[in-house]
PDB file of C-alpha atoms in Angstrom:
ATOM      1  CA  UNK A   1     121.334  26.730  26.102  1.00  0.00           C
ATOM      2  CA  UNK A   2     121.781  23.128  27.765  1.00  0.00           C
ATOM      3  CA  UNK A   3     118.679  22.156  29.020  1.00  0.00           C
ATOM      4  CA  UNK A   4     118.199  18.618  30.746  1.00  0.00           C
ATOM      5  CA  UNK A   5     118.356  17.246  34.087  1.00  0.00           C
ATOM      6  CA  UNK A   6     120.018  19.458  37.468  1.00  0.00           C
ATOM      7  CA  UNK A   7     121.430  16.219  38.629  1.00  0.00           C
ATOM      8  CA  UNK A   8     122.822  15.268  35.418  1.00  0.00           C
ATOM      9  CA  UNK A   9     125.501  17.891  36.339  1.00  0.00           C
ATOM     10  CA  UNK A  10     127.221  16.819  39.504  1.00  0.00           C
ATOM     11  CA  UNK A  11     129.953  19.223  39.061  1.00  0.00           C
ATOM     12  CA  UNK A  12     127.835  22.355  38.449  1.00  0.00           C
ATOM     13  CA  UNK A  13     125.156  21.100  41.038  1.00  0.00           C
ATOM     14  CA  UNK A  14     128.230  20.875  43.313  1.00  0.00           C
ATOM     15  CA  UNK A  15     129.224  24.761  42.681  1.00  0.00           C
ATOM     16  CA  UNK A  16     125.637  26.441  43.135  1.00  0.00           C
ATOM     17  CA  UNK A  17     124.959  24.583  45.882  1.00  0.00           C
ATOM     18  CA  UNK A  18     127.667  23.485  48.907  1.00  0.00           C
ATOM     19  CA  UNK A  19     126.765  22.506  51.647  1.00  0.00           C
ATOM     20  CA  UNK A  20     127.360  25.269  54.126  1.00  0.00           C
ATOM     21  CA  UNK A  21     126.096  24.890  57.087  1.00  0.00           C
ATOM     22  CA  UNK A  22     124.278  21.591  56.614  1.00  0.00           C
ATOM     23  CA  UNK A  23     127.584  20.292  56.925  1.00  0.00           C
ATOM     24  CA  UNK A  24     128.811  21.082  60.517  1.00  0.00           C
ATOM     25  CA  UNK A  25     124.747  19.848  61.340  1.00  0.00           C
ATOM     26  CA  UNK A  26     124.298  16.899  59.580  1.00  0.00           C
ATOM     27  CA  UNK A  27     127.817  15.524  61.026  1.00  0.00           C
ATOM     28  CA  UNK A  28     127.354  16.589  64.527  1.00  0.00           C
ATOM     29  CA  UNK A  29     124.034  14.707  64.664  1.00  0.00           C
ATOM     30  CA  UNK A  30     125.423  12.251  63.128  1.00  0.00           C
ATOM     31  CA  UNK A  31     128.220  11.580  66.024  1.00  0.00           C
ATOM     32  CA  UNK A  32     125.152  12.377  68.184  1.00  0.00           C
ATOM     33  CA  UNK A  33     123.450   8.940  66.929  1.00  0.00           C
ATOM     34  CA  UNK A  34     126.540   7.295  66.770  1.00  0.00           C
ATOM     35  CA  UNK A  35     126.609   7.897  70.692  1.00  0.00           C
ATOM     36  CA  UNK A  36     123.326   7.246  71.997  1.00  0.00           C
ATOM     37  CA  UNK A  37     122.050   4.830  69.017  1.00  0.00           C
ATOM     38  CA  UNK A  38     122.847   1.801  67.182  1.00  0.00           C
ATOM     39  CA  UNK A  39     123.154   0.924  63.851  1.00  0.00           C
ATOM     40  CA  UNK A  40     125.053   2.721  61.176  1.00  0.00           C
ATOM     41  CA  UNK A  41     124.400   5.883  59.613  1.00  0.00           C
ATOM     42  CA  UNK A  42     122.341   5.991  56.159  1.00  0.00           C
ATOM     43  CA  UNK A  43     121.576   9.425  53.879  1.00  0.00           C
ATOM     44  CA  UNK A  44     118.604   9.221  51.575  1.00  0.00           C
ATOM     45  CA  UNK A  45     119.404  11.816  48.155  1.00  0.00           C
ATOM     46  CA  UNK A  46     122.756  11.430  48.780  1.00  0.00           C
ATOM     47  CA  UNK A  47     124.076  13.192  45.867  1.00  0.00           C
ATOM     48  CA  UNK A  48     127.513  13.597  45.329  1.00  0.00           C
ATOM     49  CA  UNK A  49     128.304  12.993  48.521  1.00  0.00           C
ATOM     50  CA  UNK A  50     129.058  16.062  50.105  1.00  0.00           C
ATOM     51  CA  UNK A  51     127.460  15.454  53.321  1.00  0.00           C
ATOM     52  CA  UNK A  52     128.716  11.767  53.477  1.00  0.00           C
ATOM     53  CA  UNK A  53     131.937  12.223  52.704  1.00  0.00           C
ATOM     54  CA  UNK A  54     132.209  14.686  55.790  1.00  0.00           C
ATOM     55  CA  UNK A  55     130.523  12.105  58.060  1.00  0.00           C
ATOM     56  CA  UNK A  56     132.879   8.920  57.055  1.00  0.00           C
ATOM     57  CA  UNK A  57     135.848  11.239  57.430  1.00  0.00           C
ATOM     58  CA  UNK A  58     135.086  11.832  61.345  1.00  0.00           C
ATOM     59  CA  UNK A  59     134.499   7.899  61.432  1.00  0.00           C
ATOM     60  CA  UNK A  60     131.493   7.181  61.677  1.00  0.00           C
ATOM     61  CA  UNK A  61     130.079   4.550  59.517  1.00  0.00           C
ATOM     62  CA  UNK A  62     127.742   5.650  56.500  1.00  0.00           C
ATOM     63  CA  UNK A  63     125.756   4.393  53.640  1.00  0.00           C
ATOM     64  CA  UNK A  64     124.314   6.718  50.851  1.00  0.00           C
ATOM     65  CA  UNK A  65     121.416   6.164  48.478  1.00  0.00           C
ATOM     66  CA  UNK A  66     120.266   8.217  45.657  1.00  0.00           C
ATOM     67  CA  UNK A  67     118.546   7.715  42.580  1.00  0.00           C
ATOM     68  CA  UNK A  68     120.989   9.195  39.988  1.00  0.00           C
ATOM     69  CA  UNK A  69     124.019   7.389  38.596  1.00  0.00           C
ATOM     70  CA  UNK A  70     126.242  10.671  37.958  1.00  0.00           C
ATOM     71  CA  UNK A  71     125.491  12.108  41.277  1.00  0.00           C
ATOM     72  CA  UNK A  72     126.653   8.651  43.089  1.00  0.00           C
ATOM     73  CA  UNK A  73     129.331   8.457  40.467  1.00  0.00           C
ATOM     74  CA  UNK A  74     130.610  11.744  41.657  1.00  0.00           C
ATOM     75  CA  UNK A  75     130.291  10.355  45.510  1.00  0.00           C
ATOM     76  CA  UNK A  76     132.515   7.502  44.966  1.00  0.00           C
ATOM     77  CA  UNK A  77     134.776   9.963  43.288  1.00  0.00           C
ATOM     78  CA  UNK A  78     134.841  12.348  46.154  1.00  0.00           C
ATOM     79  CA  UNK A  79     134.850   9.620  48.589  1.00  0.00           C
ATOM     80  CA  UNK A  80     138.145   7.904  47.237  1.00  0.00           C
ATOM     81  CA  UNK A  81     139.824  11.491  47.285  1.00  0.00           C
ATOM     82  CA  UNK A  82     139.353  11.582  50.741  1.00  0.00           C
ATOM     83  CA  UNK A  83     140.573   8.317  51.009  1.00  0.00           C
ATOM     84  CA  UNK A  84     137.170   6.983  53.425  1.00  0.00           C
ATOM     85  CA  UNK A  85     135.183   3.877  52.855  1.00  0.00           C
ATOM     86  CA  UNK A  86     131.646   4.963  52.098  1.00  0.00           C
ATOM     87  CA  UNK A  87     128.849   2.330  50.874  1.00  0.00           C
ATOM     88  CA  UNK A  88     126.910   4.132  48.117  1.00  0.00           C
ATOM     89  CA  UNK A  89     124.013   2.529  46.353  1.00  0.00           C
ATOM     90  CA  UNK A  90     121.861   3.587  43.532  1.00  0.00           C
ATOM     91  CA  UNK A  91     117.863   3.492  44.865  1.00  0.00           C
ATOM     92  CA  UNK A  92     114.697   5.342  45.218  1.00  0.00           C
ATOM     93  CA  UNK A  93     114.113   6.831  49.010  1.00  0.00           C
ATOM     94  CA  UNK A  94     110.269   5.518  48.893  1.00  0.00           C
ATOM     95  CA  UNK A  95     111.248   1.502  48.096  1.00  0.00           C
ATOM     96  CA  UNK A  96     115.100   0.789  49.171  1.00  0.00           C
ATOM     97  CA  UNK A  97     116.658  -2.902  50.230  1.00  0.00           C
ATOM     98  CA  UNK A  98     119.778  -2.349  52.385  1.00  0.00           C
ATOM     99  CA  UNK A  99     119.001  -5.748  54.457  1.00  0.00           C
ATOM    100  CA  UNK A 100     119.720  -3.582  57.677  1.00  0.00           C
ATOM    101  CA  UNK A 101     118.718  -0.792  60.021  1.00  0.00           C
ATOM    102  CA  UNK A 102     120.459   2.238  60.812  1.00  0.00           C
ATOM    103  CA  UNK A 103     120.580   4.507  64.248  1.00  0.00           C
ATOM    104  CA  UNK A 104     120.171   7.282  61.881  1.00  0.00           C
ATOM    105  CA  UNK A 105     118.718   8.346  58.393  1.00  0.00           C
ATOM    106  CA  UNK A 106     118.445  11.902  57.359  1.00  0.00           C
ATOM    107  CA  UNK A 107     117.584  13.143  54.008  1.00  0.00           C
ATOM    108  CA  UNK A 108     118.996  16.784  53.770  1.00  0.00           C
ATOM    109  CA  UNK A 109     118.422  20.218  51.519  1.00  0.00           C
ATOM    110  CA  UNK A 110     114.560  19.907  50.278  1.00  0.00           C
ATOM    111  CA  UNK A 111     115.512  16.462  48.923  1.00  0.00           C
ATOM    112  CA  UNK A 112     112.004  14.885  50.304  1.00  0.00           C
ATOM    113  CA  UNK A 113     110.211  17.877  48.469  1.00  0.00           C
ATOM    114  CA  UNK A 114     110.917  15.738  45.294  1.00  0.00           C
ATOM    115  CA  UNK A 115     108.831  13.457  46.308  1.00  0.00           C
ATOM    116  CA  UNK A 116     105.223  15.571  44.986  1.00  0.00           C
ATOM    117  CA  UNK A 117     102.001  13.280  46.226  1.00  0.00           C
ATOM    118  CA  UNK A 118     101.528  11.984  49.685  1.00  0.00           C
ATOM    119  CA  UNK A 119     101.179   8.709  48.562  1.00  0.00           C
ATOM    120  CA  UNK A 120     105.219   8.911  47.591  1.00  0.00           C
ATOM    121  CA  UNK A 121     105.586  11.159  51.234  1.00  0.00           C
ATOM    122  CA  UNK A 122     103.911   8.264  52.702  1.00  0.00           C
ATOM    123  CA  UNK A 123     105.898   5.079  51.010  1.00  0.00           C
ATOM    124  CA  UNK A 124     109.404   6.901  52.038  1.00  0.00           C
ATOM    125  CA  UNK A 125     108.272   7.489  55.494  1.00  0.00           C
ATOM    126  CA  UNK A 126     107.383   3.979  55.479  1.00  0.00           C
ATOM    127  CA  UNK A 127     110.618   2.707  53.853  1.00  0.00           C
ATOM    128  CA  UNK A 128     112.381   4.645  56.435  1.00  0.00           C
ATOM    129  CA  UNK A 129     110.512   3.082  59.542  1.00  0.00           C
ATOM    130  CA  UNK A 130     111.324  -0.096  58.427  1.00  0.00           C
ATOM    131  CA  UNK A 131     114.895   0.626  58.060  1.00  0.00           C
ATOM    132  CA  UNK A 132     114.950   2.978  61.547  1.00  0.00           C
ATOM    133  CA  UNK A 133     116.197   0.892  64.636  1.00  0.00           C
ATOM    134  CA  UNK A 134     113.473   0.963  67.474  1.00  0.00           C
ATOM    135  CA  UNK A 135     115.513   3.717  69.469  1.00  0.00           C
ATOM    136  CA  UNK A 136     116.895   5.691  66.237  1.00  0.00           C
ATOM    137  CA  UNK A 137     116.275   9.519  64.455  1.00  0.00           C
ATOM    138  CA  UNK A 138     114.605  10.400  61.350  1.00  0.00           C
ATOM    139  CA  UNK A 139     116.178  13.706  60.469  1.00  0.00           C
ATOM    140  CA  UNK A 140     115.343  15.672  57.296  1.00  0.00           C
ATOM    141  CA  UNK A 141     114.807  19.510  56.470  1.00  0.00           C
ATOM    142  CA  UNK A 142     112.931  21.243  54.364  1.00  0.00           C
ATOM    143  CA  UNK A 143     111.946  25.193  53.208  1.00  0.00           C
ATOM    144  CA  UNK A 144     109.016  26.626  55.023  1.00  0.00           C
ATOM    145  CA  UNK A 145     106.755  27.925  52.467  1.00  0.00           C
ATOM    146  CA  UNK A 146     106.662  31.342  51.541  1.00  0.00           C
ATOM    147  CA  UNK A 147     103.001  32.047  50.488  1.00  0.00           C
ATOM    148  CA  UNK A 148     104.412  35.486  48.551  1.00  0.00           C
ATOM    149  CA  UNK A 149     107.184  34.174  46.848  1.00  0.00           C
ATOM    150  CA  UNK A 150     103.916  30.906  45.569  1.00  0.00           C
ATOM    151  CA  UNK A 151     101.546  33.390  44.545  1.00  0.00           C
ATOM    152  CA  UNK A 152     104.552  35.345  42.202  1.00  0.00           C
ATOM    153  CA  UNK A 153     103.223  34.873  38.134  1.00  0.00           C
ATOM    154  CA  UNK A 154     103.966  32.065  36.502  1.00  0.00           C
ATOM    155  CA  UNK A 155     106.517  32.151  34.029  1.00  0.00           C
ATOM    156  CA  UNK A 156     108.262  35.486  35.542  1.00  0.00           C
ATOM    157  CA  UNK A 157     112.086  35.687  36.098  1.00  0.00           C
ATOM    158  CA  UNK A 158     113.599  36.456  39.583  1.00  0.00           C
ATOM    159  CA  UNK A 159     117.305  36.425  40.638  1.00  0.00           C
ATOM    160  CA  UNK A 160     117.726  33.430  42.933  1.00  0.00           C
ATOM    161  CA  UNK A 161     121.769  33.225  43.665  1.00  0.00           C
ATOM    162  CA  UNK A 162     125.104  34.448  42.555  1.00  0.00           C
ATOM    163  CA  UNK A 163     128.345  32.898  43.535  1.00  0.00           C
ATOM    164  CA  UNK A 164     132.038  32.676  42.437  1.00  0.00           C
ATOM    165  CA  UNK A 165     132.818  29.211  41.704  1.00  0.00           C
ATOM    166  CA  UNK A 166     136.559  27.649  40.960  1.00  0.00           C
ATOM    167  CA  UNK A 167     134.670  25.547  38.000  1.00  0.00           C
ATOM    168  CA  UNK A 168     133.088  27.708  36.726  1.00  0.00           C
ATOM    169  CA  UNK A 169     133.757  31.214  37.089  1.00  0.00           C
ATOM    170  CA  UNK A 170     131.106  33.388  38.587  1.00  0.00           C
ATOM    171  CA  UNK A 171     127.598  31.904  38.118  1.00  0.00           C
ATOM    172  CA  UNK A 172     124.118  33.639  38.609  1.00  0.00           C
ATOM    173  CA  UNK A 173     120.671  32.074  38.982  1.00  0.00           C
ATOM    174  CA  UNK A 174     117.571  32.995  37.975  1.00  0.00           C
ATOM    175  CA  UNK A 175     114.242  31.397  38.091  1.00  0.00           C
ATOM    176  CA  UNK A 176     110.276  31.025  37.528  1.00  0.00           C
ATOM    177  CA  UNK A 177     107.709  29.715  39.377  1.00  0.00           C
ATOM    178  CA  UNK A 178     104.406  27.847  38.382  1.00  0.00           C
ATOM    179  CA  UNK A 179     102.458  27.049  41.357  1.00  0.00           C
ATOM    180  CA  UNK A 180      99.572  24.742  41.215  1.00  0.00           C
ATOM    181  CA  UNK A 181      97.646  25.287  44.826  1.00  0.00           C
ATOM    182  CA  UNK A 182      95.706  21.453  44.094  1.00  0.00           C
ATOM    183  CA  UNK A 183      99.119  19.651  44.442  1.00  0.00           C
ATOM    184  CA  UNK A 184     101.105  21.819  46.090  1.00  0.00           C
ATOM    185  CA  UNK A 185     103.638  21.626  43.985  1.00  0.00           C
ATOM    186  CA  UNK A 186     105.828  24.462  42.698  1.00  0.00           C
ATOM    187  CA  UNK A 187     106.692  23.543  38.747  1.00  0.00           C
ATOM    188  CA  UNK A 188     109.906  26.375  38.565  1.00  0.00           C
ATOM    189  CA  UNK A 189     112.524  26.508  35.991  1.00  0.00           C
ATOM    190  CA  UNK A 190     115.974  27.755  36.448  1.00  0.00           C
ATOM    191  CA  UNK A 191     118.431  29.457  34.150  1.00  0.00           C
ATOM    192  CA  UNK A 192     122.084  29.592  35.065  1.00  0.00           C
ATOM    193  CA  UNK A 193     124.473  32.292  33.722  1.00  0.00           C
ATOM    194  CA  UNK A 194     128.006  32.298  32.985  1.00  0.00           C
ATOM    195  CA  UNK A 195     130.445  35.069  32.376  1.00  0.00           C
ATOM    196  CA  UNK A 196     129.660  35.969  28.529  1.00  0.00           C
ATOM    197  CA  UNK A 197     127.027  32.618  28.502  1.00  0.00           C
ATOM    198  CA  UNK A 198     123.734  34.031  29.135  1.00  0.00           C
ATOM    199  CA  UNK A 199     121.553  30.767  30.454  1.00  0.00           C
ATOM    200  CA  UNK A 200     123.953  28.585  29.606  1.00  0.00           C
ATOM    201  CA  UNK A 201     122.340  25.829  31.479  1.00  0.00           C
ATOM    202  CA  UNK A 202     118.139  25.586  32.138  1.00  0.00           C
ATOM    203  CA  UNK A 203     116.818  23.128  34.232  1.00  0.00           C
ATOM    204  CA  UNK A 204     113.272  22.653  35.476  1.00  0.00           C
ATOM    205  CA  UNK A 205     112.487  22.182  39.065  1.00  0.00           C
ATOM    206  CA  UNK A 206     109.313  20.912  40.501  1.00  0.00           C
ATOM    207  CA  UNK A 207     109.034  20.923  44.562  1.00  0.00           C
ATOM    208  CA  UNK A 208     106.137  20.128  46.857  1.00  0.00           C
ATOM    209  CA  UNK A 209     105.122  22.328  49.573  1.00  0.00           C
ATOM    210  CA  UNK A 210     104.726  21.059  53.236  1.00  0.00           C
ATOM    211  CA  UNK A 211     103.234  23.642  55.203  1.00  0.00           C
ATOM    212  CA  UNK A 212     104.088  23.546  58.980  1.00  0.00           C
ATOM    213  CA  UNK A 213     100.442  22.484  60.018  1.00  0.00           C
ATOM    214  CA  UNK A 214     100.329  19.736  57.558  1.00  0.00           C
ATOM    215  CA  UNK A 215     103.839  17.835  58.784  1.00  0.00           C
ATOM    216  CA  UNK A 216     103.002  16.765  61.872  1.00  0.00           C
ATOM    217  CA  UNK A 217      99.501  14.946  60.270  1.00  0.00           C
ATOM    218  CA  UNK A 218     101.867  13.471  57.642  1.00  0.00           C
ATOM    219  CA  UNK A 219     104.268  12.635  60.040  1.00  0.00           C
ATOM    220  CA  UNK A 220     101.791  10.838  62.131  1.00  0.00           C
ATOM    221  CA  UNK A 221     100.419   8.501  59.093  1.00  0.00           C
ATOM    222  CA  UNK A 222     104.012   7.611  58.576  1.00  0.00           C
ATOM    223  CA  UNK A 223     104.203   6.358  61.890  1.00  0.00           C
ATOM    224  CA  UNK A 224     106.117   8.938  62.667  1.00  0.00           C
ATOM    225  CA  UNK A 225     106.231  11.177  66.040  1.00  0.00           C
ATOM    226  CA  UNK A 226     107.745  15.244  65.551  1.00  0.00           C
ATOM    227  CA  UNK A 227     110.527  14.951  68.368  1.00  0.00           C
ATOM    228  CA  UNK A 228     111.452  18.734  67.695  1.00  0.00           C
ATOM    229  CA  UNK A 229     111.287  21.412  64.639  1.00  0.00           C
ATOM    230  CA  UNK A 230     113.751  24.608  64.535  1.00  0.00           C
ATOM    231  CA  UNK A 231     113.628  27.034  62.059  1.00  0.00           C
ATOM    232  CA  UNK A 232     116.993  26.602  60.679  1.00  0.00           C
ATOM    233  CA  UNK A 233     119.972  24.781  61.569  1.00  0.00           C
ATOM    234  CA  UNK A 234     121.433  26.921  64.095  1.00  0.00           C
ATOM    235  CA  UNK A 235     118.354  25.318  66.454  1.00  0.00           C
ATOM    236  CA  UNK A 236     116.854  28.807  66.045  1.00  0.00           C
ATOM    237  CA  UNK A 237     113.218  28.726  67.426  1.00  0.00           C
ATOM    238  CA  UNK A 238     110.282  27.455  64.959  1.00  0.00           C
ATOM    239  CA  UNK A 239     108.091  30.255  63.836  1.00  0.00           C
ATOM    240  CA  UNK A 240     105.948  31.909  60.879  1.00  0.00           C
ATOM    241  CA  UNK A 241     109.233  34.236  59.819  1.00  0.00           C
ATOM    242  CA  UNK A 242     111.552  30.956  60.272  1.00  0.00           C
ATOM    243  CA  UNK A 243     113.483  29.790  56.658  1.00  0.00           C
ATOM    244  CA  UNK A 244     113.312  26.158  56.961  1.00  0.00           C
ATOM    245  CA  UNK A 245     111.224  23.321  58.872  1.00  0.00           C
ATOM    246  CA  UNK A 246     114.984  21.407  60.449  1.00  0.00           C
ATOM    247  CA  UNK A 247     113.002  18.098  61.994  1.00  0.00           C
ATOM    248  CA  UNK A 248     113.760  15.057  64.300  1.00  0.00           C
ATOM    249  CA  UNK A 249     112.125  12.034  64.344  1.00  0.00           C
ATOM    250  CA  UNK A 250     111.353   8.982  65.818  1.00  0.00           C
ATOM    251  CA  UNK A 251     108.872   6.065  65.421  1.00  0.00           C
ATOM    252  CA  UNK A 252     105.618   6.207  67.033  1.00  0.00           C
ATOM    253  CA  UNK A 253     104.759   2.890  66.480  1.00  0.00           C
ATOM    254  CA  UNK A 254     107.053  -0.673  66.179  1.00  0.00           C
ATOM    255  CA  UNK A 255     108.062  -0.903  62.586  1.00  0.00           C
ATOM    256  CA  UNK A 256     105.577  -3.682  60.485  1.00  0.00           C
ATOM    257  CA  UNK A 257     107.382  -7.051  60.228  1.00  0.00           C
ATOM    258  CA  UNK A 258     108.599  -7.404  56.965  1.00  0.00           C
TER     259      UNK A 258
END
């Protein structure tokens, strides 16, 4: 068993998760912005660019940060197949120096849950109102909490995915959960299966929780106003059976002078 980091594997973090339909989404808002903002278009937890990518290829300009060399390695990979200029920087979403602002900045697929105490919530909403023009979008989404699939035993195994991969072959998923209520953060493991390699790869996972009552208050400290919430990206309606929180942003108040 190869255990280590997720996103020390862009190619295998590639083939468990694409990007469905974050992708038609995240580049449809981002022509959106382009439209009716300025500034360019920046991704926070870019990974390997598979979001990016999409965006610079309907030509719109966009910068990606994230703080892992291989997954940014793998970007600049995917973005010279494609043939599109992309500017990709390594950098952590809660302190980032990019000497401009940008119409839009999303951060997509849980990747804010990585950030566990509100201080670190705080210092990336912070990071992104500086670097927000005064008329631009905040857009990130993020799983609404499942209070059932929390309160499961620590340490027990459940299937989580299984899909057929060119890479790889067919891969399947399975995970644990260790929820501590005081932090609200889920510390999970997960063990991926190939054919004949049982957990051939284990990789822990630790997520914060953001419960829909609690994102508008941390929203608000940020400086932050909740311009809409659906419950998935489809723009289905927000409610208590709804998958994910899908949010726009914008600035409540003018950004400090820096």
């Amino acid at each position: 068993m190869l255990s280590s980091d997720f996103y020390d594997h862009p190619a295998l973090y590639d083939a468990l998760l694409p990007v469905h339909a974050h992708l038609p989404y995240y580049v449809e808002l981002a022509r959106q912005a382009s439209r009716e903002t300025s500034g360019d278009i920046l991704e926070l937890a870019c990974g390997t660019g598979q979001l990016t990518v999409p965006v610079a290829s309907a030509g719109l300009p966009i910068v990606g940060v994230d703080a892992s060399a291989a997954m940014l390695n793998a970007a600049r990979e995917r973005a010279a197949a494609a043939k599109v200029s992309v500017e990709y920087s390594l950098g952590d979403m809660r302190n980032f120096d990019l000497g401009r602002q940008f119409g839009l900045i999303f951060i997509a697929r849980n990747s804010l849950l990585h950030l566990h105490s509100t201080e670190d919530i705080l210092a990336a909403f912070a990071a992104v109102r500086r670097y927000l023009t005064p008329e631009g979008v905040f857009a990130f989404d993020i799983f609404n909490p499942s209070v059932r699939m929390l309160a499961s035993l620590a340490g027990q195994r459940f299937p989580i995915l299984q899909v057929e991969t060119e890479s790889f072959g067919t891969l399947s998923v399975e995970g644990t959960n260790d929820y501590d209520a005081a932090t609200q953060v889920n510390r999970g493991h997960w063990y991926v299966s190939a054919q004949d390699r049982p957990d051939a790869w284990s990789f822990p996972l630790a997520l914060r929780s953001i419960f829909p009552q609690e994102l508008p208050l941390l929203l608000a400290a940020g400086g932050f106003h909740l311009k809409s919430r659906t419950g998935d990206l489809d723009q289905t309606p927000f409610d208590s059976n709804s998958r994910l929180q899908v949010c726009l942003c914008q600035a409540a108040v003018p950004a400090p002078v820096r």
